[in-house]
Coordinates of C-alpha atoms and ligand atoms in Angstrom, one line a residue:
X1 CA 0.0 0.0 0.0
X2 CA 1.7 3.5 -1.1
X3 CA 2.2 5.1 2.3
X4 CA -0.5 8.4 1.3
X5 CA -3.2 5.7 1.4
X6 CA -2.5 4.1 4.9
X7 CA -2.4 8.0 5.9
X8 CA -5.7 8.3 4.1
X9 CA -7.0 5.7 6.3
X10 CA -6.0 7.2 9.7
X11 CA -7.5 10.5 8.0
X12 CA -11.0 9.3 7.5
X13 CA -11.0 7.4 10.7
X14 CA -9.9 10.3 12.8
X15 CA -12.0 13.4 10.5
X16 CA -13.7 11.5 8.1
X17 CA -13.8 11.6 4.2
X18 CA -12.4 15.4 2.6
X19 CA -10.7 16.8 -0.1
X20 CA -7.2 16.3 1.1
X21 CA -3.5 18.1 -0.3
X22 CA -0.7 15.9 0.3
X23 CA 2.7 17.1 1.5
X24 CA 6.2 15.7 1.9
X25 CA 9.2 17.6 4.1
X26 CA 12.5 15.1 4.7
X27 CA 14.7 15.3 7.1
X28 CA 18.1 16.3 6.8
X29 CA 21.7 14.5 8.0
X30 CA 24.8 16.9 8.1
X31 CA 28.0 15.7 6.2
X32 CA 30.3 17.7 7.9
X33 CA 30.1 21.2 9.1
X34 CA 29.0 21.0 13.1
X35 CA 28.0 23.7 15.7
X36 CA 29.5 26.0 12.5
X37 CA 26.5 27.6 11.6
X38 CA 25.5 30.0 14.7
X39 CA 29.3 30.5 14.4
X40 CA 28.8 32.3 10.9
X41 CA 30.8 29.4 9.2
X42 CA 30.2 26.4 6.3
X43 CA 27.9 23.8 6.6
X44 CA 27.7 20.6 4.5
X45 CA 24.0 19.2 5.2
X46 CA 21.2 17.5 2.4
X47 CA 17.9 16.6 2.9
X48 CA 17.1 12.5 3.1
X49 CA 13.9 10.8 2.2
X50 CA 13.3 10.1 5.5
X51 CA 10.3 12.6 6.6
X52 CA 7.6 13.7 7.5
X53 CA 4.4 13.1 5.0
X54 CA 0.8 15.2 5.5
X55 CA -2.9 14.9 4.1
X56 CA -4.2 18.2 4.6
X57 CA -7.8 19.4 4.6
X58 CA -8.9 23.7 5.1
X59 CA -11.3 24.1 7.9
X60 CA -13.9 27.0 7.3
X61 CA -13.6 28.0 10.4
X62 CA -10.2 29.0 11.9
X63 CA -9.7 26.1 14.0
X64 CA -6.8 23.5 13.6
X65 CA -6.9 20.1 14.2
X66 CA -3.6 18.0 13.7
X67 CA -3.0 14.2 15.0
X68 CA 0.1 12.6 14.4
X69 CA 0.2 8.7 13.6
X70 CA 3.4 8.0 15.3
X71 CA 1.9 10.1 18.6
X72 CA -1.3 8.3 18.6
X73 CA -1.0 8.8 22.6
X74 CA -1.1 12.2 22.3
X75 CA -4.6 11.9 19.8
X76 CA -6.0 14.9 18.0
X77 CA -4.3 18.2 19.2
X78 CA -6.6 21.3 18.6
X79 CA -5.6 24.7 18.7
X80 CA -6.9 28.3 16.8
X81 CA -4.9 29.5 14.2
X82 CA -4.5 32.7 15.6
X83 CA -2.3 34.6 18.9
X84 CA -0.9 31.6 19.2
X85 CA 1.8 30.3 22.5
X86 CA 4.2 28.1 23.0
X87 CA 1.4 25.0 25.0
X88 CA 2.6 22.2 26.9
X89 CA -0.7 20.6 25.9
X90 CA -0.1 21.1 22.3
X91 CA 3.5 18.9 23.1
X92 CA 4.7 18.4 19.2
X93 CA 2.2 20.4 17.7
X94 CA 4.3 23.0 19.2
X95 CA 6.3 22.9 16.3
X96 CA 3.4 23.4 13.6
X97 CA 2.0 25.7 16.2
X98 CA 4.8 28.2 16.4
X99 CA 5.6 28.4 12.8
X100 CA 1.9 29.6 12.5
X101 CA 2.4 32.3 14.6
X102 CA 5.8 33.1 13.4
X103 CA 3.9 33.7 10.1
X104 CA 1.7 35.9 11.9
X105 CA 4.0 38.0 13.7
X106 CA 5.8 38.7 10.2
X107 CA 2.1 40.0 8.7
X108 CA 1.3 36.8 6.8
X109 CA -2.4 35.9 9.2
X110 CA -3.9 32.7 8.2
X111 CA -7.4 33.0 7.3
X112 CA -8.8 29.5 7.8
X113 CA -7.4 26.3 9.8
X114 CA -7.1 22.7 8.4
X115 CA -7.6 19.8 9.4
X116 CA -4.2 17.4 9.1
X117 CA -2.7 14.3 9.6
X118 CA 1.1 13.5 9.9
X119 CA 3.0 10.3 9.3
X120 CA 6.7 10.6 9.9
X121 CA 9.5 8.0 9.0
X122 CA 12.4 10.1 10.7
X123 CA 12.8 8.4 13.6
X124 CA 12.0 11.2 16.4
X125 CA 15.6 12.1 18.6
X126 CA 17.7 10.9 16.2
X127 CA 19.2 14.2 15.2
X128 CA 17.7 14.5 12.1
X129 CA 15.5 17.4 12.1
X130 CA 12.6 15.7 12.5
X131 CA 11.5 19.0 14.0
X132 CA 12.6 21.3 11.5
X133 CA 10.8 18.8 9.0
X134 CA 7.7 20.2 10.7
X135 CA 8.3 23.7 10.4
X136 CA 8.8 23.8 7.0
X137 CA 6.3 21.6 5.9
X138 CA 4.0 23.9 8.1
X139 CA 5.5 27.2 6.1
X140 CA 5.4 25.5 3.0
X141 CA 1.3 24.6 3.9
X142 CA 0.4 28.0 5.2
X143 CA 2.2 29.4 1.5
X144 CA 0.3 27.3 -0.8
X145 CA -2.8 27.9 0.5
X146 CA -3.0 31.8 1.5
X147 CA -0.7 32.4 -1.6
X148 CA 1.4 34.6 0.7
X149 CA 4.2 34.4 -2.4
X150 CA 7.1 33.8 -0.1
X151 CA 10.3 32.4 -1.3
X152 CA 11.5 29.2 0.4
X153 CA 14.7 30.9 2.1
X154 CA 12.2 33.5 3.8
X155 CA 10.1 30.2 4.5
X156 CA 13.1 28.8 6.1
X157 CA 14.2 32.1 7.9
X158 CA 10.6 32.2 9.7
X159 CA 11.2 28.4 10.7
X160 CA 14.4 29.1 12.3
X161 CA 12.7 31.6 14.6
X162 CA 9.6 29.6 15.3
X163 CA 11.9 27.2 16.7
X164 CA 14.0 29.8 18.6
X165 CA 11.5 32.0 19.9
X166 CA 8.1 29.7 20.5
X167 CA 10.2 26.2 21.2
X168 CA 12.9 28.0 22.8
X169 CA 15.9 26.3 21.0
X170 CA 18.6 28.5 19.9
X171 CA 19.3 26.6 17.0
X172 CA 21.2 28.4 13.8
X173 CA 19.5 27.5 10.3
X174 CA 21.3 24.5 8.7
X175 CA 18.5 22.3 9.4
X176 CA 15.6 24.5 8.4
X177 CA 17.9 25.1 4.9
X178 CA 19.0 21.2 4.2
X179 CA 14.9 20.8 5.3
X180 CA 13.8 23.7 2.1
X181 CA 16.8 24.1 0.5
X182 CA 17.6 20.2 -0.3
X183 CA 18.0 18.8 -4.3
X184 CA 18.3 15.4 -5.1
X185 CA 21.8 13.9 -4.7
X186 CA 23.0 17.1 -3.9
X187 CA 24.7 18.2 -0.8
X188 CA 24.2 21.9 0.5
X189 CA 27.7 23.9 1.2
X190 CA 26.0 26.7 2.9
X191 CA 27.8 29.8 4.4
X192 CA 25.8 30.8 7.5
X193 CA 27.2 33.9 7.4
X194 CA 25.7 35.2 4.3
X195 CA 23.5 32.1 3.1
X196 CA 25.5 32.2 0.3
X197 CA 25.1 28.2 -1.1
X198 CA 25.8 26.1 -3.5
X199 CA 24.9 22.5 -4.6
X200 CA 27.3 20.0 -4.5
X201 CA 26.6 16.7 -6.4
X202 CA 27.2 13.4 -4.0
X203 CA 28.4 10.6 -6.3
X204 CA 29.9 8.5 -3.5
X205 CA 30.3 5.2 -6.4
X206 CA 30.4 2.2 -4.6
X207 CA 29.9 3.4 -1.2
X208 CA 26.8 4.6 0.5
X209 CA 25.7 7.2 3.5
X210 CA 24.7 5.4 6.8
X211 CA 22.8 6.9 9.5
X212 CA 23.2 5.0 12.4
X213 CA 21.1 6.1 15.9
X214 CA 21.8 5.6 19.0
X215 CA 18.3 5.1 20.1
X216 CA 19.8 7.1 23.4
X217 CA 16.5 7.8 25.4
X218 CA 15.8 11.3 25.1
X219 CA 18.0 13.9 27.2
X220 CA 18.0 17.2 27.8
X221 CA 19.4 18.5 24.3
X222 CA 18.3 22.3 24.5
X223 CA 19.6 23.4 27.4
X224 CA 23.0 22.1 26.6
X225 CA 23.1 23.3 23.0
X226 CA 22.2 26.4 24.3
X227 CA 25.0 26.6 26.5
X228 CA 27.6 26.0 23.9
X229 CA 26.1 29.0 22.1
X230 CA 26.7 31.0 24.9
X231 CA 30.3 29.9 25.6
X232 CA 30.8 30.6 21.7
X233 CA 29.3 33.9 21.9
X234 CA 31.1 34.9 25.4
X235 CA 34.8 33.6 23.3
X236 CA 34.2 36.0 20.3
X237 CA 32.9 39.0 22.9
X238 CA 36.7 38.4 24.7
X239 CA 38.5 38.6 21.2
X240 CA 36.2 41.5 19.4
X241 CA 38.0 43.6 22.4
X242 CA 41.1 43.6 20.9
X243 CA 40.1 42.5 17.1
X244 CA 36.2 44.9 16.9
X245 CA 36.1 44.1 13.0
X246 CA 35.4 40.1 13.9
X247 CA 32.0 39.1 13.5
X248 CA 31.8 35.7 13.7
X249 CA 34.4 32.7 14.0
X250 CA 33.9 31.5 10.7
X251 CA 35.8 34.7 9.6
X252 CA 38.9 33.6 10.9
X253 CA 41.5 30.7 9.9
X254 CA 43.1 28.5 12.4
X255 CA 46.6 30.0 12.3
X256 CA 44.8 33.2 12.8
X257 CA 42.8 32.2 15.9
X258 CA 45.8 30.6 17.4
X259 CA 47.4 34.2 17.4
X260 CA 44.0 35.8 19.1
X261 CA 43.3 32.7 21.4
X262 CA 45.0 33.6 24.8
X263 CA 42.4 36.8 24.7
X264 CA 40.0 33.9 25.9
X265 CA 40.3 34.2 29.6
X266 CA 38.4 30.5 29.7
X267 CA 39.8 27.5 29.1
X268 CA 36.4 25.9 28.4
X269 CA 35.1 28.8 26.2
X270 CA 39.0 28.9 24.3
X271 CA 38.3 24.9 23.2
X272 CA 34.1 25.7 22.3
X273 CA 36.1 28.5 20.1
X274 CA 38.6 26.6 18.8
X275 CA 36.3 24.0 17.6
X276 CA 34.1 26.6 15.2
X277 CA 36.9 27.6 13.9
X278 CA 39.0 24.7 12.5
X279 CA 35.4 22.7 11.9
X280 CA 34.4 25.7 9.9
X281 CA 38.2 25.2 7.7
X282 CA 37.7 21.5 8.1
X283 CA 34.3 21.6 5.9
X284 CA 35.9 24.1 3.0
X285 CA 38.7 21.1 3.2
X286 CA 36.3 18.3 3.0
X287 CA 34.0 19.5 0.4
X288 CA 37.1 20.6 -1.7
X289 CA 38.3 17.0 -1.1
X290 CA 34.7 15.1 -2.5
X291 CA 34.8 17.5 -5.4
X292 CA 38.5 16.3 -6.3
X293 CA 37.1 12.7 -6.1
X294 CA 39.4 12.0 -2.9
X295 CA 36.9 10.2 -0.3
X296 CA 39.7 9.2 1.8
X297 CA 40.6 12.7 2.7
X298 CA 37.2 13.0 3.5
X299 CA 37.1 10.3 5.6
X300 CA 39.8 11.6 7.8
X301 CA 38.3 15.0 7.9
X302 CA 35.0 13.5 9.0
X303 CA 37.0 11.4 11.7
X304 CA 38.6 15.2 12.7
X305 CA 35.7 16.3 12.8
X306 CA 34.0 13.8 15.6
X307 CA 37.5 13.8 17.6
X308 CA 36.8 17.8 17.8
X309 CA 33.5 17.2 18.9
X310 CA 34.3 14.9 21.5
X311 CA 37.1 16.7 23.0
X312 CA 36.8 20.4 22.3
X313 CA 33.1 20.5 21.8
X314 CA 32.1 18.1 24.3
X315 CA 28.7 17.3 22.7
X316 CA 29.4 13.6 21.8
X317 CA 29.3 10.9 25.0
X318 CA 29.3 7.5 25.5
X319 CA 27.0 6.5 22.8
X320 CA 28.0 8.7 19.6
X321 CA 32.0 8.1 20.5
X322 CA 31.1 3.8 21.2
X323 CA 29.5 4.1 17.5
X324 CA 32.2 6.5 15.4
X325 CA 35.4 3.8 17.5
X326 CA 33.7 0.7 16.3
X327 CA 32.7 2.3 13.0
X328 CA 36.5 3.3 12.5
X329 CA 37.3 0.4 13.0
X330 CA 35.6 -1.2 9.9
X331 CA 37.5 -1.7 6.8
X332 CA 35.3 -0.2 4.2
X333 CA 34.1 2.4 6.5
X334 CA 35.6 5.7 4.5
X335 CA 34.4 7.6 7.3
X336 CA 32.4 8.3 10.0
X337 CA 31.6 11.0 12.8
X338 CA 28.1 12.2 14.9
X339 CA 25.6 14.3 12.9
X340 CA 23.4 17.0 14.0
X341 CA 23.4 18.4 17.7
X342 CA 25.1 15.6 19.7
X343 CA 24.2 14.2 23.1
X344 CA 22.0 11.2 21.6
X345 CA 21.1 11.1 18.2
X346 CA 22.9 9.3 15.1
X347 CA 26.2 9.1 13.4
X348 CA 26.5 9.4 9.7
X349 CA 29.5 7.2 7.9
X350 CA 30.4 6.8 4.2
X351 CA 30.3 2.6 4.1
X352 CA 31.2 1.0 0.9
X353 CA 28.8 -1.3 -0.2
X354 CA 30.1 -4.3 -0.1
X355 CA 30.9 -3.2 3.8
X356 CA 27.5 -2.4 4.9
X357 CA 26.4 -6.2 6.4
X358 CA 29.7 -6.1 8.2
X359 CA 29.5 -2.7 9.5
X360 CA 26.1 -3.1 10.6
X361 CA 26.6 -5.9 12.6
X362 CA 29.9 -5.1 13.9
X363 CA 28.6 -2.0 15.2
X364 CA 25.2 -3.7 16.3
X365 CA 27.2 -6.3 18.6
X366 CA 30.0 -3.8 19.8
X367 CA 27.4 -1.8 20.8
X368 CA 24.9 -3.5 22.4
X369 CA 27.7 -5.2 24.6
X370 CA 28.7 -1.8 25.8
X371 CA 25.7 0.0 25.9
X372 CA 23.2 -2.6 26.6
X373 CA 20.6 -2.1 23.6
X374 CA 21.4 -1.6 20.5
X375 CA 21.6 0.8 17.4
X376 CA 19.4 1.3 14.3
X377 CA 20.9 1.9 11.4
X378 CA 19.1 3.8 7.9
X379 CA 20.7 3.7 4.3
X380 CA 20.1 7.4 3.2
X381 CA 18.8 8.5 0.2
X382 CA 19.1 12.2 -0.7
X383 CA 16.2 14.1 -1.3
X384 CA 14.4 17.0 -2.5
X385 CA 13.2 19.4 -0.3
X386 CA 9.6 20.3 1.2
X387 CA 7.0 20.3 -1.3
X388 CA 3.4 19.6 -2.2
X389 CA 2.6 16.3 -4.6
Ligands
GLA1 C1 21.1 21.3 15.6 C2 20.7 22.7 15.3 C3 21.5 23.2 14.1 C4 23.0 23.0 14.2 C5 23.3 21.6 14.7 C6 24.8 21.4 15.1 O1 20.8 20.4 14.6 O2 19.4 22.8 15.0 O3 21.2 24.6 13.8 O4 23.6 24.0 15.1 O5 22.6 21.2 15.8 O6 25.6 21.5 13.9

């Protein structure tokens, strides 16, 4: 059964027959590129065809009613579209929720509500965006059917601050941008400093992208990301005092920083630093590197990549690290390092093909032995981004 008919069913059962829209936003997994992008550096994300699919019915009135399949717990959440805040009730909806009143507080008012159901394959914590799938699809709905005429980048840019300002997470924009931005076997190199980006095409050969998740129950994410913002932000305030002209730390190289670093009264806040910096320089290299057909090189930069995390960053733990060790450890693995925010969530790798039943089980039974359940693991498929069918 194609999956809008088993959504269909849920539809009918839950609001009964209508004249539906269908919707598809993926989700996105960063290549390389990590805690750059509220740095002003490079990111190197693409949007998977793991997402979140919607059958969308307008309301006359301006009521919304939304129920998510894989929350069936949480049943139909209900809510009007207008003056709306941040609900514990509304619990994921909160996502949909604040991306319609973002839209309102920039002048675009929706005149009607819908009624929707939501049917997600991203698996939810696994540091794929599964939020930021939301948000977009959300803009992208609220778009087509008020014909506001917005442009996706403005429809990512509300996103972003839906999630910062109703959800509270500080978040910078890669994942709203992989989430509307993404094109079919293409990576994104995006400059968060100026959103200048560019497509990059992925023709890994024989080798594939694995996701891997840590199925780490869920932990408390925001608080800590937020944190490492801070620390970030508090670094470059300690530097701009003797160098005003610096914006951000993607500005600088590493031989540069080196020279400013001791203005950085904080050990801690010197290593959060550090990282943005040579990550930021690390992507330019990498995507440079997969351009010139040298996946090795990229393989090492992703394994720099998670060894910064880890140590400067401190964002990894237990899980992410046991996953990227055994995965380094696989001969075909070209590389592999933790995606997304850390704390939890997945790894991505570069297997080759011929590799993947190997590395899958090698990294099932390491890990189970050490953690005590085990990972999942997803074959990724690059996508396009959010759009109506
Ligand atoms: C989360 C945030 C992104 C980005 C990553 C880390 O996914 O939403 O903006 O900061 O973490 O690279």
């Amino acid at each position: 059964m194609e999956v809008f008919d088993v959504i269909k069913e849920a539809f009918e059962e839950t609001f009964g027959a209508a004249d539906t829209q269908k919707y598809f936003s993926p989700g996105r997994v960063n290549l390389i590129g990590e805690h750059t992008d509220y740095n002003g550096g490079n990111v190197f994300p693409c949007a998977i065809s793991l997402g979140t699919y919607a059958l969308v019915a307008p309301r006359k009135d301006n009521m919304t009613r939304i129920y998510s399949m894989n929350m069936a717990d949480k049943g139909v959440i209900e809510f009007k579209m207008n003056g709306l805040k941040y609900n514990r009730a509304y619990d994921w909806a909160n996502y949909v929720a604040g991306t319609i009143a973002t839209f309102e507080q920039a002048g675009h008012t929706a005149t009607n509500g819908f009624d929707i159901v939501i049917y997600g394959t991203l698996p939810a914590g696994a540091g794929l965006s599964s939020s930021a799938s939301l948000e977009v699809l959300t803009a992208v709905i609220l778009n087509e059917n008020f014909n506001f005429g917005l442009d996706m980048v403005e429809m990512v840019k509300l996103s972003q601050k839906a999630e910062n300002e109703f959800v509270g997470m500080n978040c910078g924009i890669m994942d709203q941008f992989a989430v509307g931005m993404g094109k079919k076997d293409c990576a994104i190199l995006l400059d968060c400093n100026t959103l200048k980006y560019r497509y990059s095409p992925i023709k890994l050969d024989d080798c594939a992208i694995v996701i891997t998740n840590t199925n780490k129950p869920h932990s408390l994410v925001t608080s800590a990301y937020n944190e490492r913002r801070q620390q970030c932000e508090h670094a470059l305030k300690k530097v701009q005092a003797v160098k005003p002209e610096l914006k951000a730390w993607g500005e600088l190289t590493n031989e540069e920083f080196d020279k400013l670093a001791e203005n950085i009264s904080s050990p801690i806040e010197r290593l959060r630093a550090r990282h943005a910096v040579r990550e930021n320089q690390r992507t330019l290299e990498a995507v440079a590197a997969l351009e010139n057909n040298d996946l090795e090189k990229f393989g090492q930069l992703m394994h720099d990549s998670h060894v910064s995390l880890r140590d400067d960053y401190d964002v990894t733990g237990i899980e992410l690290d046991t996953l990227a060790e055994l995965a380094w450890g696989v001969e075909g693995c070209i590389g592999s390092r933790m995606t997304g925010a850390g704390f939890g969530g997945s790894t991505v790798s570069i297997v080759k093909n011929s590799a993947i039943d190997e590395f899958k089980a090698k990294l099932e039974e390491g890990y189970t032995k050490k953690i005590g359940y085990a990972p999942s693991f997803y074959v990724a498929d690059i996508s396009q981004s959010t759009h109506k069918i």
